[in-house]
Coordinates of C-alpha atoms in Angstrom, one line a residue:
M205 CA 0.0 0.0 0.0
E206 CA 1.4 3.4 -1.1
N207 CA 1.9 5.8 1.8
H208 CA 0.9 9.4 1.0
F209 CA 1.7 10.8 4.5
P210 CA 5.2 12.0 3.6
E211 CA 3.7 14.1 0.8
I212 CA 1.4 16.0 3.0
P213 CA 2.8 19.5 4.0
D214 CA 2.6 20.6 7.6
L215 CA 0.3 23.5 6.7
F216 CA -2.2 21.1 5.3
W217 CA -3.6 20.3 8.8
G218 CA -4.2 24.0 9.5
L219 CA -7.6 23.7 7.8
F220 CA -9.0 21.8 10.8
R221 CA -7.8 24.5 13.2
S222 CA -8.9 27.4 11.1
G223 CA -12.0 29.5 11.9
N224 CA -12.7 29.5 8.2
R225 CA -12.7 25.7 7.8
M226 CA -16.3 25.5 6.7
I227 CA -15.7 28.1 4.0
Y228 CA -12.6 26.2 2.8
I229 CA -14.5 22.9 2.8
E230 CA -17.3 24.3 0.7
A231 CA -14.8 25.7 -1.7
L232 CA -13.1 22.4 -2.0
L233 CA -16.4 20.6 -2.7
R234 CA -17.3 23.2 -5.4
I235 CA -13.9 22.8 -7.1
N236 CA -14.0 19.0 -6.8
E237 CA -17.5 19.1 -8.5
E238 CA -16.2 21.3 -11.4
Y239 CA -13.0 19.1 -11.4
Q240 CA -15.0 16.0 -12.4
Y241 CA -16.8 17.7 -15.2
S242 CA -13.8 19.3 -16.8
N243 CA -11.8 16.2 -17.7
Y244 CA -10.0 16.6 -14.3
Y245 CA -8.1 19.7 -15.5
L246 CA -8.9 23.1 -14.3
S247 CA -7.3 26.5 -14.9
K248 CA -6.9 29.0 -12.2
E249 CA -9.4 31.3 -13.9
I250 CA -12.1 28.6 -13.9
C251 CA -11.5 28.0 -10.2
V252 CA -11.8 31.6 -9.3
Q253 CA -15.0 32.0 -11.4
T254 CA -16.5 28.9 -9.8
L255 CA -15.9 30.2 -6.3
T256 CA -17.1 33.6 -7.2
D257 CA -20.4 32.3 -8.6
Y258 CA -20.9 30.1 -5.5
F259 CA -20.1 32.6 -2.8
A260 CA -22.0 35.5 -4.5
K261 CA -25.2 33.8 -3.3
Q262 CA -24.3 34.1 0.4
K263 CA -22.7 36.5 2.8
V264 CA -19.2 35.3 3.8
M265 CA -16.9 36.8 6.4
L266 CA -13.4 35.4 6.0
E267 CA -11.2 35.7 9.1
Q268 CA -7.5 36.6 8.6
E269 CA -5.2 33.5 8.8
E270 CA -1.8 33.6 10.5
T271 CA 0.0 32.9 7.1
E272 CA -1.8 35.9 5.4
D273 CA -0.3 39.4 5.2
D274 CA -1.9 42.7 4.4
F275 CA -1.5 42.2 0.7
D276 CA -3.5 39.0 0.8
L277 CA -6.4 40.8 2.5
L278 CA -6.6 43.1 -0.5
E279 CA -7.4 40.2 -2.9
P280 CA -11.0 39.3 -3.9
L281 CA -12.6 36.7 -1.7
S282 CA -12.4 33.9 -4.3
T283 CA -8.8 34.5 -5.1
R284 CA -7.9 34.8 -1.4
I285 CA -9.6 31.4 -0.7
L286 CA -7.9 29.7 -3.7
N287 CA -4.4 31.1 -2.7
W288 CA -4.8 29.8 0.8
L289 CA -5.8 26.3 -0.4
L290 CA -2.8 26.3 -2.8
R291 CA -0.4 27.5 -0.1
T292 CA -1.5 24.8 2.4
G293 CA -1.3 21.9 -0.1
W294 CA -5.0 21.2 -0.4
L295 CA -4.7 22.1 -4.1
K296 CA -1.7 21.9 -6.3
R297 CA -0.5 24.2 -9.1
V298 CA 0.8 22.6 -12.3
E299 CA 2.5 24.9 -14.9
D300 CA 1.7 24.1 -18.6
Y301 CA 4.4 26.0 -20.4
S302 CA 3.3 24.8 -23.9
A303 CA -0.2 26.4 -23.4
M304 CA 1.2 29.1 -21.2
T305 CA -1.5 28.3 -18.5
V306 CA -1.6 27.4 -14.9
N307 CA -3.7 24.3 -14.1
I308 CA -5.1 23.4 -10.7
V309 CA -5.2 19.7 -9.6
I310 CA -6.2 17.9 -6.5
P311 CA -3.4 15.8 -4.9
D312 CA -4.2 12.2 -4.1
Y313 CA -4.0 12.7 -0.3
A314 CA -6.4 15.7 -0.5
A315 CA -8.8 13.8 -2.7
V316 CA -9.3 11.3 0.2
F317 CA -10.3 14.1 2.6
I318 CA -12.5 15.8 0.0
E319 CA -14.4 12.5 -0.6
A320 CA -14.9 12.3 3.2
F321 CA -16.2 15.9 3.2
A322 CA -18.7 15.0 0.5
R323 CA -19.9 12.0 2.4
L324 CA -20.4 14.1 5.6
A325 CA -22.3 16.7 3.6
G326 CA -24.5 13.9 2.2
E327 CA -23.8 14.8 -1.4
D328 CA -22.7 11.3 -2.5
E329 CA -25.0 8.6 -3.8
D330 CA -26.5 6.3 -1.3
E331 CA -23.8 3.7 -0.5
T332 CA -26.3 1.0 0.3
Q333 CA -27.7 1.0 -3.2
V334 CA -24.2 1.1 -4.7
H335 CA -22.8 -1.8 -2.7
I336 CA -25.8 -4.1 -3.2
Q337 CA -25.9 -3.5 -6.9
N338 CA -22.1 -4.1 -7.1
I339 CA -22.5 -7.4 -5.3
Y340 CA -25.4 -8.4 -7.5
G341 CA -23.6 -7.6 -10.7
I342 CA -20.3 -9.2 -9.6
L343 CA -21.9 -12.5 -8.5
F344 CA -23.9 -12.7 -11.8
A345 CA -20.7 -12.2 -13.8
F346 CA -18.8 -14.7 -11.7
K347 CA -21.5 -17.3 -12.2
N348 CA -22.2 -16.9 -15.9
D349 CA -19.1 -15.3 -17.5
P350 CA -16.6 -17.9 -18.7
R351 CA -13.7 -15.5 -18.0
S352 CA -14.6 -15.0 -14.3
N353 CA -12.0 -15.8 -11.6
I354 CA -11.6 -15.7 -7.9
S355 CA -10.7 -11.9 -7.9
L356 CA -14.4 -11.1 -8.7
L357 CA -15.4 -13.1 -5.6
K358 CA -13.0 -11.2 -3.4
T359 CA -14.4 -7.9 -4.8
A360 CA -18.0 -9.1 -3.9
L361 CA -16.8 -9.9 -0.4
I362 CA -15.3 -6.4 0.0
N363 CA -18.6 -4.8 -1.1
T364 CA -20.5 -7.0 1.3
R365 CA -18.3 -5.9 4.2
R366 CA -18.6 -2.2 3.2
L367 CA -22.4 -2.6 3.1
N368 CA -22.3 -4.1 6.5
K369 CA -20.1 -1.2 7.8
T370 CA -22.4 1.4 6.2
L371 CA -25.5 -0.1 7.9
Q372 CA -23.7 -0.4 11.2
D373 CA -22.8 3.3 11.0
M374 CA -26.4 4.2 10.2
L375 CA -27.6 2.1 13.2
H376 CA -25.2 3.7 15.6
N377 CA -26.0 7.2 14.5
M378 CA -29.8 6.9 14.9
D379 CA -29.6 7.9 18.5
K380 CA -29.0 11.6 17.6
F381 CA -32.6 11.9 16.4
F382 CA -33.8 11.2 20.0
G383 CA -31.7 14.1 21.2
S384 CA -33.1 16.4 18.6
L385 CA -36.5 15.2 19.5
L386 CA -36.2 16.4 23.1
E387 CA -34.8 19.7 22.1
Q388 CA -38.0 20.8 20.4
K389 CA -40.1 23.0 22.7
S390 CA -43.3 23.4 20.5
Y391 CA -45.6 21.1 18.6
G392 CA -44.9 22.9 15.3
D393 CA -41.1 22.7 15.6
L394 CA -41.3 19.0 16.5
L395 CA -43.6 18.2 13.5
Q396 CA -41.3 20.2 11.2
E397 CA -38.2 18.4 12.6
H398 CA -39.9 15.0 12.1
L399 CA -41.2 15.6 8.6
E400 CA -38.4 17.7 7.1
G401 CA -35.5 16.2 9.1
Y402 CA -36.2 12.6 9.8
V403 CA -38.7 11.6 7.1
E404 CA -37.4 13.6 4.2
E405 CA -33.7 13.7 4.8
I406 CA -33.2 10.4 6.6
V407 CA -35.9 7.8 5.8
Q408 CA -36.4 8.7 2.1
K409 CA -32.8 9.4 1.3
K410 CA -30.6 7.4 3.7
Y411 CA -32.6 4.9 5.7
H412 CA -35.0 3.9 2.9
I413 CA -33.5 0.4 3.3
L414 CA -36.1 0.0 6.1
K415 CA -38.8 -0.2 3.5
T416 CA -39.7 -3.7 2.3
S417 CA -39.7 -2.6 -1.4
D418 CA -36.1 -1.2 -1.3
N419 CA -33.2 -2.4 -3.4
F420 CA -31.8 -4.8 -0.8
Y421 CA -34.8 -7.1 -0.9
L422 CA -35.0 -6.8 -4.7
Y423 CA -31.6 -8.5 -5.0
K424 CA -31.3 -10.5 -1.8
T425 CA -33.3 -13.6 -3.0
D426 CA -31.3 -14.0 -6.3
I427 CA -28.0 -13.5 -4.5
K428 CA -28.7 -16.1 -1.9
R429 CA -29.9 -18.6 -4.5
W430 CA -26.8 -18.1 -6.6
L431 CA -24.5 -18.6 -3.6
L432 CA -26.3 -21.9 -2.7
E433 CA -26.1 -23.1 -6.3
M434 CA -22.4 -22.3 -6.7
R435 CA -21.5 -23.9 -3.4
Q436 CA -23.3 -27.2 -4.3
D437 CA -22.1 -27.4 -7.9
S438 CA -18.8 -29.3 -7.6
L439 CA -18.3 -29.6 -11.4
W440 CA -18.7 -25.8 -11.8
L441 CA -16.2 -25.2 -9.0
E442 CA -13.6 -27.4 -10.6
E443 CA -14.2 -25.6 -13.9
V444 CA -13.5 -22.2 -12.2
C445 CA -10.3 -23.6 -10.7
R446 CA -9.1 -24.8 -14.1
R447 CA -10.0 -21.5 -15.6
N448 CA -7.9 -19.7 -13.0
R449 CA -4.9 -21.8 -13.8
Q450 CA -5.2 -21.2 -17.6
L451 CA -6.0 -17.5 -17.6
R452 CA -4.0 -16.2 -14.5
G453 CA -1.6 -19.0 -13.8
V454 CA -2.9 -19.1 -10.2
E455 CA -3.6 -22.4 -8.4
V456 CA -7.0 -22.1 -6.7
Q457 CA -8.6 -24.9 -4.7
A458 CA -12.4 -25.5 -4.7
E459 CA -12.4 -25.3 -0.9
A460 CA -11.1 -21.7 -1.2
L461 CA -14.0 -20.8 -3.5
V462 CA -16.5 -22.4 -1.1
D463 CA -14.9 -20.4 1.8
Q464 CA -15.3 -17.1 -0.1
L465 CA -18.9 -17.9 -0.9
E466 CA -19.7 -18.8 2.7
L467 CA -18.2 -15.6 3.9
I468 CA -20.4 -13.6 1.5
E469 CA -23.5 -15.5 2.7
R470 CA -22.6 -15.0 6.3
G471 CA -22.2 -11.3 5.5
F472 CA -25.7 -11.2 4.1
D473 CA -27.1 -12.8 7.3
D474 CA -25.4 -10.0 9.2
I475 CA -27.0 -7.4 6.9
E476 CA -30.4 -8.8 7.6
H477 CA -29.8 -8.7 11.3
R478 CA -28.7 -5.1 11.1
I479 CA -31.7 -4.1 9.0
I480 CA -34.0 -5.7 11.7
N481 CA -32.2 -3.7 14.4
M482 CA -32.6 -0.5 12.3
D483 CA -36.3 -1.2 11.9
R484 CA -36.6 -1.7 15.6
E485 CA -34.8 1.7 16.3
H486 CA -37.0 3.3 13.6
T487 CA -40.2 2.0 15.5
R488 CA -38.8 3.4 18.8
Y489 CA -38.2 6.8 17.2
I490 CA -41.8 6.9 15.8
R491 CA -43.3 6.0 19.2
A492 CA -41.1 8.5 21.0
T493 CA -42.2 11.2 18.4
V494 CA -45.9 10.4 19.0
T495 CA -45.4 10.5 22.8
R496 CA -43.6 13.8 22.6
M497 CA -46.3 15.3 20.3
N498 CA -49.0 14.2 22.7
Y499 CA -47.1 15.8 25.6
L500 CA -46.6 19.1 23.8
L501 CA -50.3 19.2 22.8
N502 CA -51.6 18.4 26.3
K503 CA -49.0 19.7 28.7
E504 CA -51.2 22.7 29.6
D505 CA -54.2 20.6 30.4
N506 CA -52.5 17.4 31.6
M507 CA -51.6 17.1 35.3
K508 CA -48.4 15.4 34.6
G509 CA -47.4 18.0 32.1
L510 CA -48.0 20.8 34.6
V511 CA -45.9 18.9 37.3
I512 CA -43.0 18.5 34.8
Q513 CA -43.1 22.2 34.1
L514 CA -43.1 22.9 37.8
L515 CA -40.1 20.6 38.3
N516 CA -38.2 22.2 35.4
H517 CA -38.9 25.6 36.8
L518 CA -37.3 24.6 40.1
A519 CA -34.4 23.0 38.3
D520 CA -33.6 26.2 36.5
T521 CA -33.2 27.9 39.8
E522 CA -29.5 27.2 40.7
E523 CA -29.2 29.0 44.0
P524 CA -30.3 26.8 47.0
K525 CA -31.9 29.8 48.8
E526 CA -33.7 30.9 45.7
Q527 CA -35.0 27.3 45.3
E528 CA -36.3 27.3 48.9
R529 CA -38.1 30.6 48.3
E530 CA -39.7 29.3 45.1
L531 CA -40.7 26.1 46.8
E532 CA -42.3 28.1 49.7
R533 CA -44.1 30.4 47.3
I534 CA -45.5 27.4 45.3
G535 CA -46.5 25.6 48.5
K536 CA -48.7 28.5 49.5
R537 CA -50.7 28.2 46.2
M538 CA -51.0 24.4 46.0
N539 CA -51.1 21.5 48.4
L540 CA -47.8 19.7 47.6
S541 CA -48.6 17.0 50.2
Y542 CA -51.6 15.8 48.3
M543 CA -50.3 12.6 46.7
T544 CA -52.8 12.5 43.8
V545 CA -51.0 15.6 42.3
I546 CA -48.7 13.3 40.3
S547 CA -51.1 10.4 39.6
N548 CA -54.8 9.6 39.2
K549 CA -54.4 7.0 41.9
S550 CA -53.4 8.1 45.3
L551 CA -50.1 6.9 46.6
Y552 CA -51.5 6.9 50.1
K553 CA -54.7 5.1 51.1
K554 CA -56.5 6.1 54.3
R555 CA -56.6 3.4 56.9
R556 CA -60.0 2.1 57.9
F557 CA -60.5 2.5 61.6
K558 CA -61.5 -0.6 63.6
Q559 CA -64.9 -0.6 65.2
N560 CA -64.9 -0.4 69.0
F561 CA -65.7 -3.4 71.1
V562 CA -69.3 -2.6 71.7
E563 CA -70.1 -2.1 68.0
S564 CA -68.4 -5.3 67.2
L565 CA -70.8 -7.3 69.5
D566 CA -73.5 -7.6 66.9
T567 CA -75.8 -10.6 66.8
E568 CA -74.2 -13.4 65.0
E569 CA -76.0 -14.5 61.8
E570 CA -77.2 -18.0 61.7
T571 CA -75.0 -20.1 59.5
T572 CA -76.8 -21.8 56.7
E573 CA -76.0 -25.1 55.3
L574 CA -73.8 -25.1 52.2
S575 CA -75.4 -25.7 48.9
G576 CA -74.2 -28.3 46.5
D577 CA -72.2 -25.8 44.4
E578 CA -70.6 -24.4 47.5
V579 CA -69.6 -27.8 48.7
L580 CA -68.1 -28.6 45.4
Q581 CA -66.2 -25.3 45.3
L582 CA -65.1 -25.8 48.9
N583 CA -63.6 -29.2 48.4
K584 CA -62.5 -28.6 44.8
I585 CA -63.1 -32.1 43.7
H586 CA -64.5 -31.4 40.3
S587 CA -61.3 -32.5 38.6
R588 CA -60.6 -35.4 40.9
Y589 CA -63.1 -37.8 39.4
S590 CA -64.2 -38.1 35.8
R591 CA -67.9 -38.0 34.8
K592 CA -67.8 -41.7 34.0
Q593 CA -66.5 -42.6 37.5
V594 CA -69.2 -40.5 39.2
E595 CA -72.1 -42.1 37.1
S596 CA -70.7 -45.6 37.6
F597 CA -70.7 -45.1 41.4
I598 CA -74.5 -44.7 41.3
L599 CA -75.4 -47.1 38.4
E600 CA -73.4 -50.0 39.9
Q601 CA -75.3 -49.8 43.2
M602 CA -78.8 -49.5 41.6
K603 CA -81.3 -52.4 41.8
D604 CA -84.0 -52.4 39.2
G605 CA -83.0 -48.9 38.2
R606 CA -83.3 -47.4 41.7
L607 CA -80.9 -46.5 44.5
E608 CA -82.0 -45.2 47.8
V609 CA -79.0 -43.7 49.7
G610 CA -78.7 -45.3 53.2
R611 CA -76.2 -45.7 55.9
D612 CA -74.2 -48.4 54.0
T613 CA -74.0 -46.4 50.8
I614 CA -71.1 -44.2 52.0
S615 CA -68.2 -45.8 53.6
S616 CA -65.2 -43.5 52.8
E617 CA -64.4 -39.9 52.0
E618 CA -64.2 -40.8 48.2
D619 CA -67.7 -42.2 48.3
F620 CA -69.0 -39.0 49.9
E621 CA -67.3 -36.9 47.3
R622 CA -68.7 -39.0 44.5
L623 CA -72.2 -38.8 46.0
V624 CA -72.0 -35.0 46.1
L625 CA -70.8 -35.0 42.4
A626 CA -73.6 -37.4 41.4
Y627 CA -76.2 -35.1 43.0
D628 CA -74.8 -32.2 41.0
S629 CA -74.5 -34.3 37.8
A630 CA -78.2 -35.4 38.0
A631 CA -79.3 -31.9 37.0
R632 CA -77.8 -32.3 33.5
K633 CA -80.1 -33.4 30.7
D634 CA -77.7 -36.1 29.4
C635 CA -77.3 -37.7 32.8
P636 CA -78.6 -41.4 32.8
F637 CA -80.3 -40.9 36.2
Q638 CA -82.2 -38.3 38.2
V639 CA -82.5 -37.7 41.9
R640 CA -85.4 -37.5 44.3
E641 CA -84.9 -36.1 47.8
Q642 CA -86.9 -37.4 50.8
E643 CA -88.3 -34.4 52.7
A644 CA -86.7 -33.6 56.1
E645 CA -85.0 -36.9 56.4
M646 CA -81.2 -37.1 57.0
V647 CA -79.0 -40.1 57.1
D648 CA -76.2 -40.3 59.8
N649 CA -73.8 -43.2 59.5
G650 CA -71.5 -42.0 62.3
R651 CA -69.0 -40.3 60.0
Y652 CA -71.1 -38.4 57.5
R653 CA -74.5 -36.8 57.5
Y654 CA -76.3 -36.4 54.2
P655 CA -79.9 -36.4 52.8
R656 CA -81.7 -39.6 52.0
L657 CA -81.5 -39.3 48.3
V658 CA -83.2 -41.5 45.8
F659 CA -81.6 -42.0 42.4
E660 CA -83.7 -43.4 39.6
A661 CA -82.5 -44.4 36.1
K662 CA -84.2 -42.3 33.4
N663 CA -84.9 -45.3 31.1
R664 CA -86.8 -47.0 34.0
I665 CA -89.1 -44.0 34.4
K666 CA -89.9 -44.0 30.7

């Protein structure tokens, strides 16, 4: 790799310390734009005219640099900017003695920085679109062109990594929109920031990869299918290796080609993960924007909004004594001890006072016997026995389709539970029996006490 650092003059770095750096950067971008449309050869006169036309549309105040003298200050603005860029090495003067002209060129090391300035200014084409199209075109040529070789595959891998890096930079820089969101103090400013800043400049121009119809998803399916087909076609891999030996004299193994293809496929998996994360951050920003809009619209009528304003007012008062005076003045106008001031639900609930001893001596209510449903709920035995087990308990003890519950019918706790369940089940229409209760007659077998029930089979009644 060629090292350009020794070529860079010391004055070159002065641009970053200069108070006029933004003016110089704009001048370099305009000259670079003209540079590309003039066969990469510019005369000094064209440079001066380009800068004159650009800076005539805006008011520019150029500070005096340390390297400038009084004669430099007398020069026109465009000439003064061009002379400073030539003196510091950002531009280079080339004398053409045959044409008796002075040409201005951009050195290699300066071109790298100017390209970075263009990217920061957002003037370059969207990199995500460029990289994905490069990958698509390279893999198509590598798969179908008989002259293709492994160098094309390496180029596709480089573009995959650059696309990953671009998406990673986008993802890590989305947090700045949250900061800008909180800086807006009015609903109109927030809406303008969202529509003109985030939607127009970011989503539509830079983060459009979030949309399902963007270029990544147009090419992704074909690229993944090609990668799979190439990895699995052993005959084609051997042909590519043979082609490399003939055309380039380079020995390439099929395993090396498969490794390159797998690296590209792994890179595409990483791209999809990053797009999912960007989509998640995009959703978070939209939700935060809606929440902020709702707050700015209702803060004058909403209790929480008013409390936030009160707290911000106290926070703006830096002096402790002044804060105490403000707090005392506010306390005289509103009850700061009332807990519902920050919530619809009170943080403190009043305790219920216990009744005194005399009031608590009320006549006790007579306890009523539990109904069948209450007994079932109390014992929670619904799920202990199946319906078939409950019905069999009654049907197996019937004689001539009739069972009269007596002292010998219940001998255990399980029998008692199944008797209760059978009584409850008899109310169903599809139950094979029904129950008849003898009035005011109870059975007591020493352990359990229950009504003398009579179960009759429904087919017997018919």
